[in-house]
PDB file of C-alpha atoms in Angstrom:
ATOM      1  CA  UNK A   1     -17.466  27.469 -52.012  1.00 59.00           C
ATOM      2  CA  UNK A   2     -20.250  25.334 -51.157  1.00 64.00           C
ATOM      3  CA  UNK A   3     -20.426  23.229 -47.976  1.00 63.00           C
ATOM      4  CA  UNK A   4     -20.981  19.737 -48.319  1.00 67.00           C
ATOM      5  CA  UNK A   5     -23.427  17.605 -46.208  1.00 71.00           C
ATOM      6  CA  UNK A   6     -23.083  14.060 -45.103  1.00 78.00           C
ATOM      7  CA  UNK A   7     -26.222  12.252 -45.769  1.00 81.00           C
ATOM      8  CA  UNK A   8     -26.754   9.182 -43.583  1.00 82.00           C
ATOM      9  CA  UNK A   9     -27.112   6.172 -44.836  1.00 80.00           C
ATOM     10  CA  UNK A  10     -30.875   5.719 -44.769  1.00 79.00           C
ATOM     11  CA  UNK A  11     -30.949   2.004 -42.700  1.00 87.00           C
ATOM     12  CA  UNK A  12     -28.226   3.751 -40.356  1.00 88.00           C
ATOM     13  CA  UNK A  13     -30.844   3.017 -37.450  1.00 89.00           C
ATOM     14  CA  UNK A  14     -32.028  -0.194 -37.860  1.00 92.00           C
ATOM     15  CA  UNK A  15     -28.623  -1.455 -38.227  1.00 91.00           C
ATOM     16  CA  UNK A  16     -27.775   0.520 -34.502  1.00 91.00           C
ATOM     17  CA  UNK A  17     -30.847  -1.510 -33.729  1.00 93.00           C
ATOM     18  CA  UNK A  18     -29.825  -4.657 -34.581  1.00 95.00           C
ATOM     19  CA  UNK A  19     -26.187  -3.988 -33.092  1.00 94.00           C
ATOM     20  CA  UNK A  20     -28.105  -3.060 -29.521  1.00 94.00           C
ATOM     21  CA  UNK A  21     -30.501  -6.136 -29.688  1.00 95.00           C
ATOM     22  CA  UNK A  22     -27.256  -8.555 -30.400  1.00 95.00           C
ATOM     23  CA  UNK A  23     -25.465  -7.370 -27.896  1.00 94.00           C
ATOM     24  CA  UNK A  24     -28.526  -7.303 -25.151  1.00 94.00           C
ATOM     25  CA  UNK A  25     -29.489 -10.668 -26.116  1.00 95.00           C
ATOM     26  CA  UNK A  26     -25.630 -11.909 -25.319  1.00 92.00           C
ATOM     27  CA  UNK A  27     -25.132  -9.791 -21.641  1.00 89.00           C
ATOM     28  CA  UNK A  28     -28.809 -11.485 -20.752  1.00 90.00           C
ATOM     29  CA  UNK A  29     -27.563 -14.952 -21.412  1.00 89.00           C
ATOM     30  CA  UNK A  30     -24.330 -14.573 -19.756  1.00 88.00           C
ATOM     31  CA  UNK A  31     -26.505 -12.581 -17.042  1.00 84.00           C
ATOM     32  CA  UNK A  32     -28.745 -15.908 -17.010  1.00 83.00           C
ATOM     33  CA  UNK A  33     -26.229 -18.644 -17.776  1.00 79.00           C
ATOM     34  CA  UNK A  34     -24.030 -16.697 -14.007  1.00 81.00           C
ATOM     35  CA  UNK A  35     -27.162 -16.444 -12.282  1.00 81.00           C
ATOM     36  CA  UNK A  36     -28.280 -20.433 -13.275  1.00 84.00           C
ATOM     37  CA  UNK A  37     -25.402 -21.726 -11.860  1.00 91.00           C
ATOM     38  CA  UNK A  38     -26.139 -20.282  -8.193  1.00 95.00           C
ATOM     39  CA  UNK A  39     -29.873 -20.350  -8.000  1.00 96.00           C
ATOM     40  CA  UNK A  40     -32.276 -22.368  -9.182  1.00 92.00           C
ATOM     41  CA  UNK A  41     -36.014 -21.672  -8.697  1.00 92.00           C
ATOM     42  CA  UNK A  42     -38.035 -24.962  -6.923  1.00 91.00           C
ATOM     43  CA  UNK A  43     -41.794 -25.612  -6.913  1.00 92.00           C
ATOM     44  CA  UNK A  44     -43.336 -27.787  -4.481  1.00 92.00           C
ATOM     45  CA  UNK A  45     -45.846 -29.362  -6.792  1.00 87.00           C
ATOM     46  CA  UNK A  46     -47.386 -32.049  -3.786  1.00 87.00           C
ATOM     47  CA  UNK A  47     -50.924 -32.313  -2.695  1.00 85.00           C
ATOM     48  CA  UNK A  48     -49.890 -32.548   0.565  1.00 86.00           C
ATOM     49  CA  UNK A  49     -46.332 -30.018   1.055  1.00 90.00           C
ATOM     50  CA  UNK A  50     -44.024 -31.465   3.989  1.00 89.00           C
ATOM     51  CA  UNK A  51     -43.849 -27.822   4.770  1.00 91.00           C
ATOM     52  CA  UNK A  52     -47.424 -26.668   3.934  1.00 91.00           C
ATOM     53  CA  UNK A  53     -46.340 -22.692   4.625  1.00 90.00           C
ATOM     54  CA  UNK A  54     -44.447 -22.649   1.176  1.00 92.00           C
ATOM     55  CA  UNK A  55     -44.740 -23.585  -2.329  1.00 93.00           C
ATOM     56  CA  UNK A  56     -41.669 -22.120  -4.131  1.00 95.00           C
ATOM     57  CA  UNK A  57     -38.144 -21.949  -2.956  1.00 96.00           C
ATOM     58  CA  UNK A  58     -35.064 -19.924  -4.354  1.00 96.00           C
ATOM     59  CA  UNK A  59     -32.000 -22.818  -3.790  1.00 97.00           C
ATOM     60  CA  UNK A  60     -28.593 -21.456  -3.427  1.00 97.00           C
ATOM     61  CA  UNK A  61     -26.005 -23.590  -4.271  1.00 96.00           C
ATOM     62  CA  UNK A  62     -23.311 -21.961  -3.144  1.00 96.00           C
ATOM     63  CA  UNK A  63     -24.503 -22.665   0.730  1.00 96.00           C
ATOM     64  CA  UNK A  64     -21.766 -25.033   2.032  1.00 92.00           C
ATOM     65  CA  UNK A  65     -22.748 -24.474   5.839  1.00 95.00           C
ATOM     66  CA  UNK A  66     -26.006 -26.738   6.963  1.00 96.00           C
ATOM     67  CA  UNK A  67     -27.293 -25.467  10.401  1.00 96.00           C
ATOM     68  CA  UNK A  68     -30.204 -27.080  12.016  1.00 96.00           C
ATOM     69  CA  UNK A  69     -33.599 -25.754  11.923  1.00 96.00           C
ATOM     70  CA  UNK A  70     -32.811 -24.250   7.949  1.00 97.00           C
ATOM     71  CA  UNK A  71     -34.738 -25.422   5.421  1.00 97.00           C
ATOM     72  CA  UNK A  72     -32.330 -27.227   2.613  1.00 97.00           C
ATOM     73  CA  UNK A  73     -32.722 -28.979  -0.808  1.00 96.00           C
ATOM     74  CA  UNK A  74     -30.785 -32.259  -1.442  1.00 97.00           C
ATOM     75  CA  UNK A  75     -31.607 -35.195  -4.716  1.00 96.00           C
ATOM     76  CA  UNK A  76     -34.110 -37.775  -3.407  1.00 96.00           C
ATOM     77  CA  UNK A  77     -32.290 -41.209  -3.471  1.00 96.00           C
ATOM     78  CA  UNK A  78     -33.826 -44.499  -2.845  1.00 92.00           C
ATOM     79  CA  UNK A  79     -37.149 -42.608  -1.650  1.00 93.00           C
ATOM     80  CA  UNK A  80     -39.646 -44.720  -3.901  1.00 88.00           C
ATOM     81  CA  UNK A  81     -42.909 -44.486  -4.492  1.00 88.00           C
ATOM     82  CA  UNK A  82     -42.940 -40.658  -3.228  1.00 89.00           C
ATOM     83  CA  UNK A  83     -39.874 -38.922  -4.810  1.00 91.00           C
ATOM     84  CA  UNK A  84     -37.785 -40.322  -7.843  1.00 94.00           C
ATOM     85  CA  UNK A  85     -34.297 -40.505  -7.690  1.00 96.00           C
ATOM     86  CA  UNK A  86     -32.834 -37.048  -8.301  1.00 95.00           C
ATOM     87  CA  UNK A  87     -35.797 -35.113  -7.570  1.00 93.00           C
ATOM     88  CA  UNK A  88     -35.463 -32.274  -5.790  1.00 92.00           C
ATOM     89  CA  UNK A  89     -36.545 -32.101  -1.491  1.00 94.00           C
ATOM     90  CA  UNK A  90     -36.815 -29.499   0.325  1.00 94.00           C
ATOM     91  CA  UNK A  91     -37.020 -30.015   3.775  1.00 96.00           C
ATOM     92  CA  UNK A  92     -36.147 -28.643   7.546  1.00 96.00           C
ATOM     93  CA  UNK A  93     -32.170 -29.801   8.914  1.00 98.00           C
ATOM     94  CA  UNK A  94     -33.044 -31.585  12.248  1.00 97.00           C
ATOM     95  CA  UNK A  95     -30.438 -33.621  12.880  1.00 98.00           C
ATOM     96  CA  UNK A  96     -26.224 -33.312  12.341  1.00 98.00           C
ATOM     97  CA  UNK A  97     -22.914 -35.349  13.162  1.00 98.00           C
ATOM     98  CA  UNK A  98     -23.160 -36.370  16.843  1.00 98.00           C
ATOM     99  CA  UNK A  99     -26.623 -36.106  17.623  1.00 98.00           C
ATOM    100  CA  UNK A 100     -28.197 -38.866  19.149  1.00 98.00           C
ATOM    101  CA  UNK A 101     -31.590 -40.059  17.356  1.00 98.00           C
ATOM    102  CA  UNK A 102     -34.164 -42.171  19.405  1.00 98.00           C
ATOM    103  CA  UNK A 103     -37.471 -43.211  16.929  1.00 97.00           C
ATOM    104  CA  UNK A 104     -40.191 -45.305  18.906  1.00 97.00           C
ATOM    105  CA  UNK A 105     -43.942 -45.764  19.398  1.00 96.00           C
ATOM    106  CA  UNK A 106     -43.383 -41.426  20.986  1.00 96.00           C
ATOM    107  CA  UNK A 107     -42.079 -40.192  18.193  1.00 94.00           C
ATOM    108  CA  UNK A 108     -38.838 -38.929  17.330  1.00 95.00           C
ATOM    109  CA  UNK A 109     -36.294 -37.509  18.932  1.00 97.00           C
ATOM    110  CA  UNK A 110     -32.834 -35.937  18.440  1.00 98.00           C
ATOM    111  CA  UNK A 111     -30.897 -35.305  21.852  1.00 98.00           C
ATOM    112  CA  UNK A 112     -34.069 -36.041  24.076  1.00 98.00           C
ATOM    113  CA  UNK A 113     -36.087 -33.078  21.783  1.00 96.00           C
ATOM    114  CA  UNK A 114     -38.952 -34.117  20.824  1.00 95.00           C
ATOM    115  CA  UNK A 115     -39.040 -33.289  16.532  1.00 94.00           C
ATOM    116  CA  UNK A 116     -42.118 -35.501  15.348  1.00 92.00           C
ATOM    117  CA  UNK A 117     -44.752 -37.504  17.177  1.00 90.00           C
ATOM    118  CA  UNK A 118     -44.999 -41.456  16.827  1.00 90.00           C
ATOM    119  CA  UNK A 119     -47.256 -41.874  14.430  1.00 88.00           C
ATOM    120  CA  UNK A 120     -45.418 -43.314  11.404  1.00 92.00           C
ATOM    121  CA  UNK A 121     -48.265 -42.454   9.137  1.00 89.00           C
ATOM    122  CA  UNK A 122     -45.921 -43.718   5.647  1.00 90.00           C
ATOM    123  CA  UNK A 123     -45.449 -47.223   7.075  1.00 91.00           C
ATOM    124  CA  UNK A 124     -48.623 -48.510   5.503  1.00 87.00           C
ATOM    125  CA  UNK A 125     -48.198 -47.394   2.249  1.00 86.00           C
ATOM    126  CA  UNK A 126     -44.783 -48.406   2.310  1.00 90.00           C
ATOM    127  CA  UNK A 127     -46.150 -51.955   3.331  1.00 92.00           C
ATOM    128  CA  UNK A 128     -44.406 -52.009   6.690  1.00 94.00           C
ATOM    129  CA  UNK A 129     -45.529 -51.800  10.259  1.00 95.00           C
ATOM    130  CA  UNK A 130     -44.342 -48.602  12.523  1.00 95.00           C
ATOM    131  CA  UNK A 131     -42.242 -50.868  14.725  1.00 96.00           C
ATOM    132  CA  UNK A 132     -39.799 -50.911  11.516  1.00 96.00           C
ATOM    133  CA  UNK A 133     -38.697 -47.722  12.017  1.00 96.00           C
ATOM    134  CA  UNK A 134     -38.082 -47.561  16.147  1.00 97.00           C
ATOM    135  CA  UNK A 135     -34.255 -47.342  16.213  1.00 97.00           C
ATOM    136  CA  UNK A 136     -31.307 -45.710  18.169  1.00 98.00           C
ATOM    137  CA  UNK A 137     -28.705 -44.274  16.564  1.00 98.00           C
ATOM    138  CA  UNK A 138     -25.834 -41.391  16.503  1.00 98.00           C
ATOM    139  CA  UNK A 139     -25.392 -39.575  13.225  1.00 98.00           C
ATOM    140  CA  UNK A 140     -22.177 -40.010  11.338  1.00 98.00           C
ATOM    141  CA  UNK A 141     -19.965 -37.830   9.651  1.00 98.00           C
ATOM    142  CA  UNK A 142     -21.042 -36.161   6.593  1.00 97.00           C
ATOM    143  CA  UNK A 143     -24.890 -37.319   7.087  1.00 98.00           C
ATOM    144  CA  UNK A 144     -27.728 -35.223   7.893  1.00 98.00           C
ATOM    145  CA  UNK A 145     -31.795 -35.896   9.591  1.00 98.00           C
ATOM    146  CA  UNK A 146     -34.364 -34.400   7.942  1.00 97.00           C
ATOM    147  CA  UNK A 147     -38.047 -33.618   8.854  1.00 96.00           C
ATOM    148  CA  UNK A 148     -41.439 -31.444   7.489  1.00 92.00           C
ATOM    149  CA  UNK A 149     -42.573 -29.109   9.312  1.00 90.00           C
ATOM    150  CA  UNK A 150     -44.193 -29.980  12.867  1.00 83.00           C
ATOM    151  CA  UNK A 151     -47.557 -28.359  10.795  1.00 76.00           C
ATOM    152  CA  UNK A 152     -47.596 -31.707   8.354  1.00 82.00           C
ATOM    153  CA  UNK A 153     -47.154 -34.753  10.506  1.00 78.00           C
ATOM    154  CA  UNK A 154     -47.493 -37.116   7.363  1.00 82.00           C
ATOM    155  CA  UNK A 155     -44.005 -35.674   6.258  1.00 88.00           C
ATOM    156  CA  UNK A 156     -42.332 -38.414   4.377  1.00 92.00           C
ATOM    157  CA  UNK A 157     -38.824 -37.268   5.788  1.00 94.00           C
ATOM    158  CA  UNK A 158     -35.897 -39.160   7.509  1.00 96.00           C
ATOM    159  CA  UNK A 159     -37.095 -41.645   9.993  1.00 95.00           C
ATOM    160  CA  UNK A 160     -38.834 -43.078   7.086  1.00 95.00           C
ATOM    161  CA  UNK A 161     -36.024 -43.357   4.564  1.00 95.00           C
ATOM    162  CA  UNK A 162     -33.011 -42.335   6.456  1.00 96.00           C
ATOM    163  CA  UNK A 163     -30.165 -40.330   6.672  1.00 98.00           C
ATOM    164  CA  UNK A 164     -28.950 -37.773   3.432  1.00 98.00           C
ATOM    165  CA  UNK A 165     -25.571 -38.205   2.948  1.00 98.00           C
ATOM    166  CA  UNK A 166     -23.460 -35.277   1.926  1.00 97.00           C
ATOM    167  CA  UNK A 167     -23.280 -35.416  -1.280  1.00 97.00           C
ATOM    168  CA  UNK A 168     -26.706 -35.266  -2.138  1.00 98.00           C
ATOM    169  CA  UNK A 169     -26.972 -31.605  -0.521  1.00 98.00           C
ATOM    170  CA  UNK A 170     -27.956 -28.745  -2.990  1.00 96.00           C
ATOM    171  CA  UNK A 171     -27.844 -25.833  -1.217  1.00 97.00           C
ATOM    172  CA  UNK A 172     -30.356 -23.478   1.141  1.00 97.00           C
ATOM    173  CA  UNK A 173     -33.657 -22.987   0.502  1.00 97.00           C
ATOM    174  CA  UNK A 174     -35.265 -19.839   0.690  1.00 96.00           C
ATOM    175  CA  UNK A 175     -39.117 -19.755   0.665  1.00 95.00           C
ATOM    176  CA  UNK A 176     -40.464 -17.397  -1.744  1.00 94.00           C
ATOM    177  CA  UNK A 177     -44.474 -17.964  -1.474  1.00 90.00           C
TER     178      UNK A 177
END
């Protein structure tokens, strides 16, 4: 009796091929679409970076905890002409519920620490004089103070265009370079 031999089919591999490259196309999406929905990657495109040390940042959104002195990304609202609405800002947490804020001709302060000196170098382009921005004030619930870093005195950052409310927090921001 003669034994018989199974001949493969000759397009046997590039069909395990194609099976392989389907199914590592759909585990990287899924692998992309779960890791999207944490992290998102954020370049600091300015000529002049509030916090001059970094240039990219690695947000995670799942941060729900806002401590000062960490840096955090929230949506730029009513921050015109420097940011859009919506754009991305990634800046250092000063200031939280309860603190007590004093701006004046000094600088800025939050609970009698000094955080940025007094000169309010925005208030010209923004078409208003320093003495604008000298207030008192204790920060509510669910609002936050931010600042650049003491390296970048022309940071465009809180005393200029307030608190950030709550809901415009992203998430932490990790520098990367």
């Amino acid at each position: 009796m003669e034994a018989t031999t199974q001949r493969q089919h000759p397009l046997w591999i590039l069909t395990k091929m194609i099976w392989l490259g389907i199914f590592m196309v759909i585990g990287a999406s899924i692998l992309f679409h779960l890791v999207g929905q944490r992290y998102q990657v954020v370049f600091d495109t300015q000529a002049e970076r509030c916090i001059p040390e970094y240039s990219v940042y690695l947000v995670d959104r799942s941060v729900t905890t806002f401590e000062r002195g960490g840096i955090y990304t929230f949506t730029a609202r009513n921050m015109t002409p420097y940011f859009e609405d919506g754009q991305p800002i990634g800046k250092y947490l000063a200031g939280v519920a309860g603190d007590h804020v004093v701006q004046n001709k000094h600088g800025v302060f939050i609970n009698g620490t000094q955080i940025a000196d007094g000169n309010y170098a925005a208030a010209e382009k923004l078409g208003v004089s320093p003495e604008h921005y000298h207030k008192t004030f204790v920060i509510p619930e669910g609002h936050f103070f931010f600042v650049g870093s003491r390296t970048a005195p022309r940071s465009f950052d809180s005393r200029y265009y307030g608190l950030v409310n709550q809901d415009q927090l992203v998430g932490g921001a990790n520098p990367l370079w």
